[in-house]
JSON list of C-alpha atoms in Angstrom, two decimals:
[
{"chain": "S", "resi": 147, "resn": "UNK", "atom": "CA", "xyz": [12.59, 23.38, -31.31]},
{"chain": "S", "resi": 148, "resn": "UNK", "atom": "CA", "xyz": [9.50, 21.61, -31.39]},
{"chain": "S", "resi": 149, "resn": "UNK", "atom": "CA", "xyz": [6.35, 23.71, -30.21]},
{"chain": "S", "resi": 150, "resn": "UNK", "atom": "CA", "xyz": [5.94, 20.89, -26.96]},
{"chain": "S", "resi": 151, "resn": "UNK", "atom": "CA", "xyz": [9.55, 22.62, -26.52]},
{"chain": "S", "resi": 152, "resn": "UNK", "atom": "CA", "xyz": [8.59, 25.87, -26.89]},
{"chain": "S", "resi": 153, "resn": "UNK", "atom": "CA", "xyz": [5.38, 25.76, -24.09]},
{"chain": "S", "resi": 154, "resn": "UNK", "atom": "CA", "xyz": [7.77, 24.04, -21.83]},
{"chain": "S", "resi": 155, "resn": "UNK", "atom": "CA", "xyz": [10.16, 27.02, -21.85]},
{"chain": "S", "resi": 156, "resn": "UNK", "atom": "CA", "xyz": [7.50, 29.46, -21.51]},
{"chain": "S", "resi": 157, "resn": "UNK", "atom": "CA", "xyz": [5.20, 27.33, -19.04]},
{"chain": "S", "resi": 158, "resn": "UNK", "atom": "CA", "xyz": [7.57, 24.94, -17.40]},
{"chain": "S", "resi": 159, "resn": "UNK", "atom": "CA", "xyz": [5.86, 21.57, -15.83]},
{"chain": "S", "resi": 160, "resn": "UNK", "atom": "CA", "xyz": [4.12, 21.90, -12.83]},
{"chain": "S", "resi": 161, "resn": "UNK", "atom": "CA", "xyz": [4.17, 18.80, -10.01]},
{"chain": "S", "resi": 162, "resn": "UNK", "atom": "CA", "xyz": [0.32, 17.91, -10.51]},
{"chain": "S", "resi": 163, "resn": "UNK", "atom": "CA", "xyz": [-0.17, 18.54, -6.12]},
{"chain": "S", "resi": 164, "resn": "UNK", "atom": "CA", "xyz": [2.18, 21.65, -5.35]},
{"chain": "S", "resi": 165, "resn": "UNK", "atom": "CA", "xyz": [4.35, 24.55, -7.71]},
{"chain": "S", "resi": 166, "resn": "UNK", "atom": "CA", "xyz": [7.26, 22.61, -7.86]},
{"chain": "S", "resi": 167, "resn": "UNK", "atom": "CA", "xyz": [8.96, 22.71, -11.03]},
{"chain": "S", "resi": 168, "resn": "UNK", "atom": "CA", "xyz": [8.94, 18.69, -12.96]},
{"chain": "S", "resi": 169, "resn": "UNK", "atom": "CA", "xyz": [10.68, 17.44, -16.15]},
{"chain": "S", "resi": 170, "resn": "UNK", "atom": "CA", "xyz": [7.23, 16.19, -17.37]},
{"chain": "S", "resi": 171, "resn": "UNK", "atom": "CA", "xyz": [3.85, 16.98, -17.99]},
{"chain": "S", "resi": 172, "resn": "UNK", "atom": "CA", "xyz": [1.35, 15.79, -15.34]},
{"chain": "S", "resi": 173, "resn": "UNK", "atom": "CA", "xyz": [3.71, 14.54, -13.22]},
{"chain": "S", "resi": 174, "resn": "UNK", "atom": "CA", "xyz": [4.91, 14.20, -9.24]},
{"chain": "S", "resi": 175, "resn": "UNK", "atom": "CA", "xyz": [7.77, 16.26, -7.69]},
{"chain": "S", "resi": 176, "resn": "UNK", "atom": "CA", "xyz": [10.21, 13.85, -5.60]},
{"chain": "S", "resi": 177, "resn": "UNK", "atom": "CA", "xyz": [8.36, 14.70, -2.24]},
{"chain": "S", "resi": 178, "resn": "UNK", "atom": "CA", "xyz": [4.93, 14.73, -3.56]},
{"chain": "S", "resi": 179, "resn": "UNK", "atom": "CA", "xyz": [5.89, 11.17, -5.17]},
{"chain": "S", "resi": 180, "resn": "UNK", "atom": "CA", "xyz": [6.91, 9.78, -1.72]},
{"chain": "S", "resi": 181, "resn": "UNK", "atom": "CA", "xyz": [3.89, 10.99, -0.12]},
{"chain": "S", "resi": 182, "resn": "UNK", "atom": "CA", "xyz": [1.62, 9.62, -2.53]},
{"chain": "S", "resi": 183, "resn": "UNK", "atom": "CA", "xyz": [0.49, 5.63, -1.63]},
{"chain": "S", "resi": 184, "resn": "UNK", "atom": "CA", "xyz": [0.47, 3.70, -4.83]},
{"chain": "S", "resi": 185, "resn": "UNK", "atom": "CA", "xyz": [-0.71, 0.08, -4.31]},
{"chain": "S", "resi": 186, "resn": "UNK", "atom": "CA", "xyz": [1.99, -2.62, -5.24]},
{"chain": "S", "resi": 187, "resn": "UNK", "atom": "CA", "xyz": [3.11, -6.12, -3.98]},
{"chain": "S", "resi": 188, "resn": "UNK", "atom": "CA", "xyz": [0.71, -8.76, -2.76]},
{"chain": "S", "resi": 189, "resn": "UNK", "atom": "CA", "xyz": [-2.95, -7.44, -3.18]},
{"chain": "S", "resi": 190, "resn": "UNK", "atom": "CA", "xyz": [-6.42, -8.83, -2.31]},
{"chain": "S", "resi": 191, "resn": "UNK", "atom": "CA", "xyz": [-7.90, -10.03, -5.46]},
{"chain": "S", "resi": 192, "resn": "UNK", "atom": "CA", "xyz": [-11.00, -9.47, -5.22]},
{"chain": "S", "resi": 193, "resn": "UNK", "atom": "CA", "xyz": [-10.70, -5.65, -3.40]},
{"chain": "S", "resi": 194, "resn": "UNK", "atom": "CA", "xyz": [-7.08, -4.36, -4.54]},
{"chain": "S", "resi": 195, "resn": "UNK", "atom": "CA", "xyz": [-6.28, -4.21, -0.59]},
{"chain": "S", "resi": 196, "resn": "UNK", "atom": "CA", "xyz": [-2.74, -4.29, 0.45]},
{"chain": "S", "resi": 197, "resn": "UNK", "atom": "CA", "xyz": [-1.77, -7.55, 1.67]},
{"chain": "S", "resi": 198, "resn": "UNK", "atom": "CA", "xyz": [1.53, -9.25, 3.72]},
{"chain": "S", "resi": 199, "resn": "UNK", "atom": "CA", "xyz": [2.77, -11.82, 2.14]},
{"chain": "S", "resi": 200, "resn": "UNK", "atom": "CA", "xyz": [4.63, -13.03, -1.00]},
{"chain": "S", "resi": 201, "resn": "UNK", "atom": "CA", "xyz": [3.34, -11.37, -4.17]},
{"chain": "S", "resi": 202, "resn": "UNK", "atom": "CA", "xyz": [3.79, -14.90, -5.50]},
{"chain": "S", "resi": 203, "resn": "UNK", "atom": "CA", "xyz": [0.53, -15.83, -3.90]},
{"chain": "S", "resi": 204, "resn": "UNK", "atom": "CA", "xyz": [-2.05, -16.70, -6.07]},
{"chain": "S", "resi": 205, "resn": "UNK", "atom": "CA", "xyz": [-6.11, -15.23, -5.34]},
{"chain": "S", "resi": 206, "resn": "UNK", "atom": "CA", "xyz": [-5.24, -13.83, -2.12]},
{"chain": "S", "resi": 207, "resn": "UNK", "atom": "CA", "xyz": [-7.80, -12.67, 0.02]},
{"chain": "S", "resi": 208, "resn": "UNK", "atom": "CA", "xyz": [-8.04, -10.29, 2.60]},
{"chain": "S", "resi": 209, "resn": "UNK", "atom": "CA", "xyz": [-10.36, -10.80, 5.44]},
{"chain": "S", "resi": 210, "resn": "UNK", "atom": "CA", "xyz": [-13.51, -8.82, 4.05]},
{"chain": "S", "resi": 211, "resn": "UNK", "atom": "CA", "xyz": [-13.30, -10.44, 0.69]},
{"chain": "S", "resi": 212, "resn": "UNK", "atom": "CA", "xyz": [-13.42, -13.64, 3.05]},
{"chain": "S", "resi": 213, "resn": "UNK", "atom": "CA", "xyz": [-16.18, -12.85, 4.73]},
{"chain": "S", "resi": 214, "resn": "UNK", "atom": "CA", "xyz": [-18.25, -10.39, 1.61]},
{"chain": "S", "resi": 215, "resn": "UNK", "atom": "CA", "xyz": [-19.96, -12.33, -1.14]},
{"chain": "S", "resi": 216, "resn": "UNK", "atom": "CA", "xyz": [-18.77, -10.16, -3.79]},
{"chain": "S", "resi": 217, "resn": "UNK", "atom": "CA", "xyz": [-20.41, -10.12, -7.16]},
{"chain": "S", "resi": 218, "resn": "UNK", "atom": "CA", "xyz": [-17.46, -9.77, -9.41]},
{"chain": "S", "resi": 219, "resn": "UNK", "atom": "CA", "xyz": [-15.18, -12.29, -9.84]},
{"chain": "S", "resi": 220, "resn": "UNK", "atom": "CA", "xyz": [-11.63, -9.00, -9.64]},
{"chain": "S", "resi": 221, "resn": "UNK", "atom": "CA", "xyz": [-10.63, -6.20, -8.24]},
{"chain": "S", "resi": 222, "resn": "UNK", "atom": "CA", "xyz": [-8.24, -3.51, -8.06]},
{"chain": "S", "resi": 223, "resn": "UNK", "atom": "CA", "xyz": [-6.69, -0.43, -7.04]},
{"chain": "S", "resi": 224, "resn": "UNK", "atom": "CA", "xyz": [-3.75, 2.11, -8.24]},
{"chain": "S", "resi": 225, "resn": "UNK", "atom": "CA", "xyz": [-4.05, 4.07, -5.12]},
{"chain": "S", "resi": 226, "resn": "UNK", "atom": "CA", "xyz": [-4.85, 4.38, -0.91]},
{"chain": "S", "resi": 227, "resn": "UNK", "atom": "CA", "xyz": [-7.33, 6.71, 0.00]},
{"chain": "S", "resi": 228, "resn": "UNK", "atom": "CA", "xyz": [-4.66, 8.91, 2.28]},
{"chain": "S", "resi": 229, "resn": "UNK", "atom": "CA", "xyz": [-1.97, 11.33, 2.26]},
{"chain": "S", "resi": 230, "resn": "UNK", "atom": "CA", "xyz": [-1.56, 12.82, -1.38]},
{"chain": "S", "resi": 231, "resn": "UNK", "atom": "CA", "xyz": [-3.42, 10.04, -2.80]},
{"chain": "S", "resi": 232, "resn": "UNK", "atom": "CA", "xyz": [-6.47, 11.96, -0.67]},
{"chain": "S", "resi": 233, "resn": "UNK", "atom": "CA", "xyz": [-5.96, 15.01, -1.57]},
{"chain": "S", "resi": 234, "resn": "UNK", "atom": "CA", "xyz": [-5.67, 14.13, -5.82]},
{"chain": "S", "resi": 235, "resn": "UNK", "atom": "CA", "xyz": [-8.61, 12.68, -5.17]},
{"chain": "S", "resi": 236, "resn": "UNK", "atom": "CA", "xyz": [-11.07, 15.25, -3.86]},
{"chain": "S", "resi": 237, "resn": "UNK", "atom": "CA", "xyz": [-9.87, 17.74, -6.06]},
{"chain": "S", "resi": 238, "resn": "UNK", "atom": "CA", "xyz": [-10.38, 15.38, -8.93]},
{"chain": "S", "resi": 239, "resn": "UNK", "atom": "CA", "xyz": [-13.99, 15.38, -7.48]},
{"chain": "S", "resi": 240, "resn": "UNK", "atom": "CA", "xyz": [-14.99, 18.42, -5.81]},
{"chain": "S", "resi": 241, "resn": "UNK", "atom": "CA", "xyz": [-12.59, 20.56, -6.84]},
{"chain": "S", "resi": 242, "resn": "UNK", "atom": "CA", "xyz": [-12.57, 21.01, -10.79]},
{"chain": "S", "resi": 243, "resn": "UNK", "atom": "CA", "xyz": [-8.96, 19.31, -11.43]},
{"chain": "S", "resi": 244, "resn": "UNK", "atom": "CA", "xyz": [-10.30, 17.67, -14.64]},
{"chain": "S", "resi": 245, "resn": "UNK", "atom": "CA", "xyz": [-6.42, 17.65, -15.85]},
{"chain": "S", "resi": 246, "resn": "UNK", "atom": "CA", "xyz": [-5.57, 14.75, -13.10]},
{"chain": "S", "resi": 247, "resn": "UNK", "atom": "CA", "xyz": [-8.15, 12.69, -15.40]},
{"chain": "S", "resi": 248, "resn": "UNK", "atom": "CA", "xyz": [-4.78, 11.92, -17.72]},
{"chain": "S", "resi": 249, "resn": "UNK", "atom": "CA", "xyz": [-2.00, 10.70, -14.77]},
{"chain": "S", "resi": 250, "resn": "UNK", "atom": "CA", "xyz": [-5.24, 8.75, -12.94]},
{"chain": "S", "resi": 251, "resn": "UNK", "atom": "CA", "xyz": [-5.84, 6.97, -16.62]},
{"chain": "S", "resi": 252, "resn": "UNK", "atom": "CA", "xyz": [-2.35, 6.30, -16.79]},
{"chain": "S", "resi": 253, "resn": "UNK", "atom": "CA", "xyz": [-2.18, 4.61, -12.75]},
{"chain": "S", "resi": 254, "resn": "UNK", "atom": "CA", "xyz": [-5.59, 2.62, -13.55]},
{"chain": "S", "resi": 255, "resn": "UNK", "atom": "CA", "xyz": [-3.79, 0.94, -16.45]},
{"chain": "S", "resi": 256, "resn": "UNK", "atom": "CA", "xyz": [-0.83, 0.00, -14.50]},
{"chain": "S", "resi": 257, "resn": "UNK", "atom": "CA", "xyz": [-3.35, -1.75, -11.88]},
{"chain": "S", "resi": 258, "resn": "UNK", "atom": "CA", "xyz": [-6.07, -3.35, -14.07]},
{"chain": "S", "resi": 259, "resn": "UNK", "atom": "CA", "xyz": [-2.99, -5.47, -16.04]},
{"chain": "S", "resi": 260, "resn": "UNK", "atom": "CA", "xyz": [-4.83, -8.87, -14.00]},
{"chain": "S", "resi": 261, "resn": "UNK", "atom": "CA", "xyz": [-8.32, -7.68, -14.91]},
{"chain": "S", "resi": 262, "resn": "UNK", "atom": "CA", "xyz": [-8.12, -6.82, -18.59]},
{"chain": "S", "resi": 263, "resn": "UNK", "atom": "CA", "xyz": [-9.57, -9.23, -21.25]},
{"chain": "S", "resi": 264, "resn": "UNK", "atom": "CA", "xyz": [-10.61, -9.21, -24.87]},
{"chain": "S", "resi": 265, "resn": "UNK", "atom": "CA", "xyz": [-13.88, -7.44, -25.35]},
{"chain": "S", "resi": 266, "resn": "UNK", "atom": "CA", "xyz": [-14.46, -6.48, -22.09]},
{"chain": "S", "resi": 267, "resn": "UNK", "atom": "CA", "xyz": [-16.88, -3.08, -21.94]},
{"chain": "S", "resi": 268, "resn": "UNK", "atom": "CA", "xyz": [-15.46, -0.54, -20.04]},
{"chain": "S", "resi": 269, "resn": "UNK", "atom": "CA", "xyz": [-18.61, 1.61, -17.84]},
{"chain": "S", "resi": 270, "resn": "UNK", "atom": "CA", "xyz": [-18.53, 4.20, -14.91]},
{"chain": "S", "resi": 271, "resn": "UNK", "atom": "CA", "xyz": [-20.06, 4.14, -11.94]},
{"chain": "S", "resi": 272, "resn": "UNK", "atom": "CA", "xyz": [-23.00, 6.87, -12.61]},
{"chain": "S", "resi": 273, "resn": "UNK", "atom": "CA", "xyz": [-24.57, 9.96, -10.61]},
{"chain": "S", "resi": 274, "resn": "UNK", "atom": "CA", "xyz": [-28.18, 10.30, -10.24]},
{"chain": "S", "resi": 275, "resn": "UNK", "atom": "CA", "xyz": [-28.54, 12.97, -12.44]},
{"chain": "S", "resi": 276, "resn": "UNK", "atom": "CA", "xyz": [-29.74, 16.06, -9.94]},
{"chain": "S", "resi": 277, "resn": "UNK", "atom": "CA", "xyz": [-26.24, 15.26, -8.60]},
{"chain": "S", "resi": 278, "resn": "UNK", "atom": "CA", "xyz": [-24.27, 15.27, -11.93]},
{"chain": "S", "resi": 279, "resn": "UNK", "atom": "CA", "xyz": [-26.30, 18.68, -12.44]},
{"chain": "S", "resi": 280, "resn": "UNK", "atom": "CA", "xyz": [-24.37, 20.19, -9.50]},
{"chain": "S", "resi": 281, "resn": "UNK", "atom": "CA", "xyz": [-21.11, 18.92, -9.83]},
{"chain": "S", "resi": 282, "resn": "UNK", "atom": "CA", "xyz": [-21.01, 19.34, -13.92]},
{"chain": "S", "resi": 283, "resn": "UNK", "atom": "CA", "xyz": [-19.14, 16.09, -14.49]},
{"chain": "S", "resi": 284, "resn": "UNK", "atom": "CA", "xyz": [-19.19, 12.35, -13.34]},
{"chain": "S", "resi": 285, "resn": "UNK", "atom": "CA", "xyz": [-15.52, 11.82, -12.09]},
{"chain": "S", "resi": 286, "resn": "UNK", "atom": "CA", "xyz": [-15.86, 8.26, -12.72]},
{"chain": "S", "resi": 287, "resn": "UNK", "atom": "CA", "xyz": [-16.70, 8.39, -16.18]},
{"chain": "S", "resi": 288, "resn": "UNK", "atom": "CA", "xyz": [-13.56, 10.68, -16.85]},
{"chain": "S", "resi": 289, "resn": "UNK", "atom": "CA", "xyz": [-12.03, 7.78, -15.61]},
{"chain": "S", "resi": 290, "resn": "UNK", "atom": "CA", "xyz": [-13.52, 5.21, -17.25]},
{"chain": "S", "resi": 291, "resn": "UNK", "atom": "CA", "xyz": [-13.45, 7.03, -20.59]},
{"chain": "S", "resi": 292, "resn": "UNK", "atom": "CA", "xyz": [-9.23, 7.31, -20.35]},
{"chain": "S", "resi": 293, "resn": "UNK", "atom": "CA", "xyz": [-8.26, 3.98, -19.02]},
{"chain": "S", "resi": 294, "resn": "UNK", "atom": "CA", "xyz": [-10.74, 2.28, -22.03]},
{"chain": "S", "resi": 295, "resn": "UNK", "atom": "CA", "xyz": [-8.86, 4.43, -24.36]},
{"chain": "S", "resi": 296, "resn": "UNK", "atom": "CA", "xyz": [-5.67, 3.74, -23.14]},
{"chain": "S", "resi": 297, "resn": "UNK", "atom": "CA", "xyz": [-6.78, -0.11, -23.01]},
{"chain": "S", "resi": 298, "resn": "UNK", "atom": "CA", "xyz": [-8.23, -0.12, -26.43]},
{"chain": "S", "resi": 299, "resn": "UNK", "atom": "CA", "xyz": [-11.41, -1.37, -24.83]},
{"chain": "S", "resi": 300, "resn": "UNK", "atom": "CA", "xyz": [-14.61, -0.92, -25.27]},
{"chain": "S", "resi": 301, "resn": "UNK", "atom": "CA", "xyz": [-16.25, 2.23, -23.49]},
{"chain": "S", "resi": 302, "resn": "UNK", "atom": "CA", "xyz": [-19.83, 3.07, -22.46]},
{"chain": "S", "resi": 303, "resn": "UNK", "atom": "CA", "xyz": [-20.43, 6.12, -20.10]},
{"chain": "S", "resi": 304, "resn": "UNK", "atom": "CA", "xyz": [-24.04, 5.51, -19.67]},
{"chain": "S", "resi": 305, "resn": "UNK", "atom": "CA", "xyz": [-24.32, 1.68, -19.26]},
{"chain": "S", "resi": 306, "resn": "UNK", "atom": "CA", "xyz": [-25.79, 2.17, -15.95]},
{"chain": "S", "resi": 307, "resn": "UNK", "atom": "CA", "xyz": [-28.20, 4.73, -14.06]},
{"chain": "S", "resi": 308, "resn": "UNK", "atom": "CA", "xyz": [-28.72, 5.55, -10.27]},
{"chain": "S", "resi": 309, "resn": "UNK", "atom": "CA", "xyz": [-32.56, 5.35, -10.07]},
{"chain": "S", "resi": 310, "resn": "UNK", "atom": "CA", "xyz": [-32.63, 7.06, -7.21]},
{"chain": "S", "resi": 311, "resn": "UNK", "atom": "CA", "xyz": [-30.56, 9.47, -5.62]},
{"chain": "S", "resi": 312, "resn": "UNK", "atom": "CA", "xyz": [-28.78, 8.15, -2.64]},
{"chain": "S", "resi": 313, "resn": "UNK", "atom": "CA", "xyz": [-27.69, 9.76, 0.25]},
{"chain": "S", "resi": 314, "resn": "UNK", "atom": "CA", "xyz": [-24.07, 10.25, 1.27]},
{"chain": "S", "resi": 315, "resn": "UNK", "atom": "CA", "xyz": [-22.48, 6.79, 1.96]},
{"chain": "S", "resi": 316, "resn": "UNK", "atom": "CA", "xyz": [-19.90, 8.85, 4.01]},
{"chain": "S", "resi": 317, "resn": "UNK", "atom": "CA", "xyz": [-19.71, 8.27, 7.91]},
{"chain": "S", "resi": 318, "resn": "UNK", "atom": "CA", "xyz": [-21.94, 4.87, 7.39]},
{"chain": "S", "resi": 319, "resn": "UNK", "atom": "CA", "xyz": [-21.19, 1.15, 8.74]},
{"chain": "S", "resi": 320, "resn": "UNK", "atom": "CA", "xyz": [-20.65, -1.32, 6.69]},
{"chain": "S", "resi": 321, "resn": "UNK", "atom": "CA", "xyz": [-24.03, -2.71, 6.78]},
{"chain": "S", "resi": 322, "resn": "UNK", "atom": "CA", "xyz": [-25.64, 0.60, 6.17]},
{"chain": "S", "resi": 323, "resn": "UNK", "atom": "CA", "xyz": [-23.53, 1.29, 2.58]},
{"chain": "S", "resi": 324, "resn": "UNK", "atom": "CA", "xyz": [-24.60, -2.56, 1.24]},
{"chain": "S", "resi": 325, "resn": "UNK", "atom": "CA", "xyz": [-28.19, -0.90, 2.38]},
{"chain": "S", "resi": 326, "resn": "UNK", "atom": "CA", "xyz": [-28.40, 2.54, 1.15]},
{"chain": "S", "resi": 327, "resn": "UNK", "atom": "CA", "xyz": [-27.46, 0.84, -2.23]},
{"chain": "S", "resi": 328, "resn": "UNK", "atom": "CA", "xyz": [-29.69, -1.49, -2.62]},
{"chain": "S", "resi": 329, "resn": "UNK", "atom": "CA", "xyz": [-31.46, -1.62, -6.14]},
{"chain": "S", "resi": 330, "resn": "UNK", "atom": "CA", "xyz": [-30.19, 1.84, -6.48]},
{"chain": "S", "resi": 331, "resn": "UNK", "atom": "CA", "xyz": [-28.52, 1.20, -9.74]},
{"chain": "S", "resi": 332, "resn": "UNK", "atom": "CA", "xyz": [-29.84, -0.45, -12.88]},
{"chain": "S", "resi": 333, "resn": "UNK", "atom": "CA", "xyz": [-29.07, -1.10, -17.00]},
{"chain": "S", "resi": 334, "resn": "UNK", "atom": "CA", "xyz": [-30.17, 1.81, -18.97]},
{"chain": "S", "resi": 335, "resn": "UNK", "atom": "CA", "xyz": [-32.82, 0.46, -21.20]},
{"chain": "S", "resi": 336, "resn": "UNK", "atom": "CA", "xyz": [-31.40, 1.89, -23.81]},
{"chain": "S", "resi": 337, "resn": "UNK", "atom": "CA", "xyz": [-27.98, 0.00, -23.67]},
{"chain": "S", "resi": 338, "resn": "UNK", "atom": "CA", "xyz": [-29.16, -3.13, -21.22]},
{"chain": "S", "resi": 339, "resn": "UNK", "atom": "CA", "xyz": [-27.98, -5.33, -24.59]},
{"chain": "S", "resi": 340, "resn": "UNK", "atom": "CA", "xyz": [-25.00, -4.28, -24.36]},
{"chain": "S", "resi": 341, "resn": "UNK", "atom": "CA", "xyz": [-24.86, -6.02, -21.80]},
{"chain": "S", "resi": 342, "resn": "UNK", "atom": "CA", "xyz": [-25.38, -9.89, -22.34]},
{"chain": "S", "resi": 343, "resn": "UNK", "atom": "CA", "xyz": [-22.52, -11.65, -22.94]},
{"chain": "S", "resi": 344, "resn": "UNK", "atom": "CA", "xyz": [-19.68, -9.40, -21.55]},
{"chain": "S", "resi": 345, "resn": "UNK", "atom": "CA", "xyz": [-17.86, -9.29, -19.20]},
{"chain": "S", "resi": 346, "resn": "UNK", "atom": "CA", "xyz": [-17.58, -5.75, -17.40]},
{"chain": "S", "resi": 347, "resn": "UNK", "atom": "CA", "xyz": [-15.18, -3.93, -16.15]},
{"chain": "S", "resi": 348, "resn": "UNK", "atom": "CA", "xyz": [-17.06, -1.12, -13.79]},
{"chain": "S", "resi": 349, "resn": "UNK", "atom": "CA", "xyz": [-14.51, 2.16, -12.71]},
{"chain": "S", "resi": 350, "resn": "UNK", "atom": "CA", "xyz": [-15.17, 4.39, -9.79]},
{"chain": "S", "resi": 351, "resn": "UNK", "atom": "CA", "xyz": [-12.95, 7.07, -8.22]},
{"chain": "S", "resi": 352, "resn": "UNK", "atom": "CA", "xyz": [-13.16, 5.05, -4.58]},
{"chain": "S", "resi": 353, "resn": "UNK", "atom": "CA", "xyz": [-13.53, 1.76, -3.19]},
{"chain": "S", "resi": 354, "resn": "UNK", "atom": "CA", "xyz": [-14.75, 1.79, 0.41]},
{"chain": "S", "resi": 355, "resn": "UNK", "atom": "CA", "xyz": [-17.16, -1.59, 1.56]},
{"chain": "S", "resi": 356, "resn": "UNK", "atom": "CA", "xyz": [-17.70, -2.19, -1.97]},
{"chain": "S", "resi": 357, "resn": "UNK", "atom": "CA", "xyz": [-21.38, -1.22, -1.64]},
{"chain": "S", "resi": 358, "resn": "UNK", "atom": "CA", "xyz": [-21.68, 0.76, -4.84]},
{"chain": "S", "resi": 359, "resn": "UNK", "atom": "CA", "xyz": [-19.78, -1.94, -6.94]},
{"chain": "S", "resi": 360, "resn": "UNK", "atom": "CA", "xyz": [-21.68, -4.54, -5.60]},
{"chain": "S", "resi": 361, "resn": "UNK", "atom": "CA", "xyz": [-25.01, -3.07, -6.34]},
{"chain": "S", "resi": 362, "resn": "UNK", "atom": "CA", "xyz": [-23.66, -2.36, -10.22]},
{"chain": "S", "resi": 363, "resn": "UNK", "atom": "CA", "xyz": [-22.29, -5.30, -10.52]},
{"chain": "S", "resi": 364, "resn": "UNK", "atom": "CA", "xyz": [-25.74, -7.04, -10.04]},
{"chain": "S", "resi": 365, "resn": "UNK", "atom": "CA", "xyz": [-27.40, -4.84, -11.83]},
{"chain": "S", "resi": 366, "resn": "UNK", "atom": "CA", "xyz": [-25.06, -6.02, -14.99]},
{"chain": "S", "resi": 367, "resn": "UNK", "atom": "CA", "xyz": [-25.65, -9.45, -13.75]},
{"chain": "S", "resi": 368, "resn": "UNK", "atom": "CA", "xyz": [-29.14, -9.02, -14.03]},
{"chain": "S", "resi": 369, "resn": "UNK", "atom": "CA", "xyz": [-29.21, -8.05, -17.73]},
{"chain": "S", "resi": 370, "resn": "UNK", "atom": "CA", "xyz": [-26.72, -11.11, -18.78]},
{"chain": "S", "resi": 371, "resn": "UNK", "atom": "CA", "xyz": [-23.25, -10.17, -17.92]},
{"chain": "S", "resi": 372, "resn": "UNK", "atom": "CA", "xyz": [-21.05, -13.49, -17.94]},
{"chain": "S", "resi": 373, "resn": "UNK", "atom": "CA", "xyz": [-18.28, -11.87, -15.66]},
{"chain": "S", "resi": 374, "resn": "UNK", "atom": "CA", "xyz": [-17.54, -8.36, -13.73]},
{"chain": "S", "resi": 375, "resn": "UNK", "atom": "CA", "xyz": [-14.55, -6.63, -12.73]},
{"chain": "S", "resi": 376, "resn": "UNK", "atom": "CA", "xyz": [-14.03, -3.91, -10.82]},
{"chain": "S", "resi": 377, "resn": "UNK", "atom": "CA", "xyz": [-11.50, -0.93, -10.58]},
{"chain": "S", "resi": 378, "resn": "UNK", "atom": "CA", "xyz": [-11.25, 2.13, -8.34]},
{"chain": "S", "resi": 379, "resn": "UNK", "atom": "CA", "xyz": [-8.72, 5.17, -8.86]},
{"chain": "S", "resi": 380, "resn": "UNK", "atom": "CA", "xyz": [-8.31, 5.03, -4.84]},
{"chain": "S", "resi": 381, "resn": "UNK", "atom": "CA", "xyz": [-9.18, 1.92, -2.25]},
{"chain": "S", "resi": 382, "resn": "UNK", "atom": "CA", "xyz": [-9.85, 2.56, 1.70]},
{"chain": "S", "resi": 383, "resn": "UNK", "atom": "CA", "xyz": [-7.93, 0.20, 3.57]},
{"chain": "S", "resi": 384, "resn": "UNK", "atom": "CA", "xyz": [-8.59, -0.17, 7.36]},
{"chain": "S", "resi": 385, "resn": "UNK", "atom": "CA", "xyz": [-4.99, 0.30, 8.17]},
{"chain": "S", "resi": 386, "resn": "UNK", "atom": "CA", "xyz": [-4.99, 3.54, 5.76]}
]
């Protein structure tokens, strides 16, 4: 009996949102599966939003994307913000469950497959740093850090900094998110030249307008970047 074996007999696998025994490491029970939204089928492709139509469909768009110049040419999504999807997420954030880094990794892989290139440099979006103080850990670098690894891409936690520490985009319109980020992220000096050349692939635990991503994509833009992707853990539909 191997000592994987062993553990498992002694601490049998937990479902990652509720006590219920599972054959495998970080995984779902049966109910907590079925309440948990993973994205699939026809997607925008620019957002990761859940779309009608035939999967088929080439560079679909869904009707923000249509109407949103978006500074990345990709995007995608493993998850909708609701249900369990919701509440994996704001633990993963707020509430210190660092070991649903590993699934999240594993979902982020399965949804970047139309994003991933050669080279690409993998980088989080960052916390002004009075915020990563008080939380102890930038959730989107966890997640940035395991889906590069899992990728075999390139990976660069601090490629970016928040220059100034925004407020809450929560409970803002549309307009106000593109404006509370404005020039709020940049290149870190130290790895701007890192930059030229690449093309990015920028992580973040939640898509909402696309604010945040927008404002690091341009920042990468700015120091050279030939093309920018973008992946969140979780997307915000309207219908959600």
């Amino acid at each position: 009996m191997g000592m994987q074996d062993l553990l498992h007999l002694i601490y049998p696998p937990q479902c990652l949102t509720c006590d219920a025994r599972v054959t495998t490491d970080f995984g779902l029970c049966g109910p907590c599966w079925a309440q948990t939204p993973f994205i699939a089928g026809l997607v925008c492709d620019q957002c990761g939003t859940p779309l009608q139509g035939d999967t088929e469909e080439q560079q679909a768009l869904c009707d923000d994307c249509l109407t949103i110049a978006r500074p990345w040419s990709q995007g995608r999504a493993a998850l909708l913000y609701k249900d369990n999807a919701r509440r994996m997420v704001l633990a993963f954030k707020h509430g210190d469950r660092l070991d649903l880094a590993r699934p999240a990794a594993a979902w982020l892989l399965r949804a970047a497959q139309p994003l991933l290139q050669p080279n690409m440099l993998v980088a989080p979006i960052p916390l002004h740093w009075t915020r990563l103080l008080k939380r102890r850990y930038n959730q989107a670098a966890m997640l940035s850090r395991g889906l590069a690894r899992a990728a075999g891409l390139e990976h660069c936690p601090d490629l970016l900094i928040r220059r100034r520490n925004t407020q809450s985009q929560e409970g803002r319109g549309r307009d106000d998110r593109f404006a509370n980020m404005a020039e709020a992220l940049a290149a870190h000096p130290q790895r701007a030249k890192r930059i030229e050349g690449r093309h990015i692939l920028l992580i973040d635990d939640v898509m909402t307008s696309g604010a945040t991503f927008a404002a690091a994509a341009e920042a990468c833009i700015a120091q050279g970047a030939i093309g920018i992707s973008v992946l969140a853990l979780a997307r915000v539909a309207k219908d959600a």
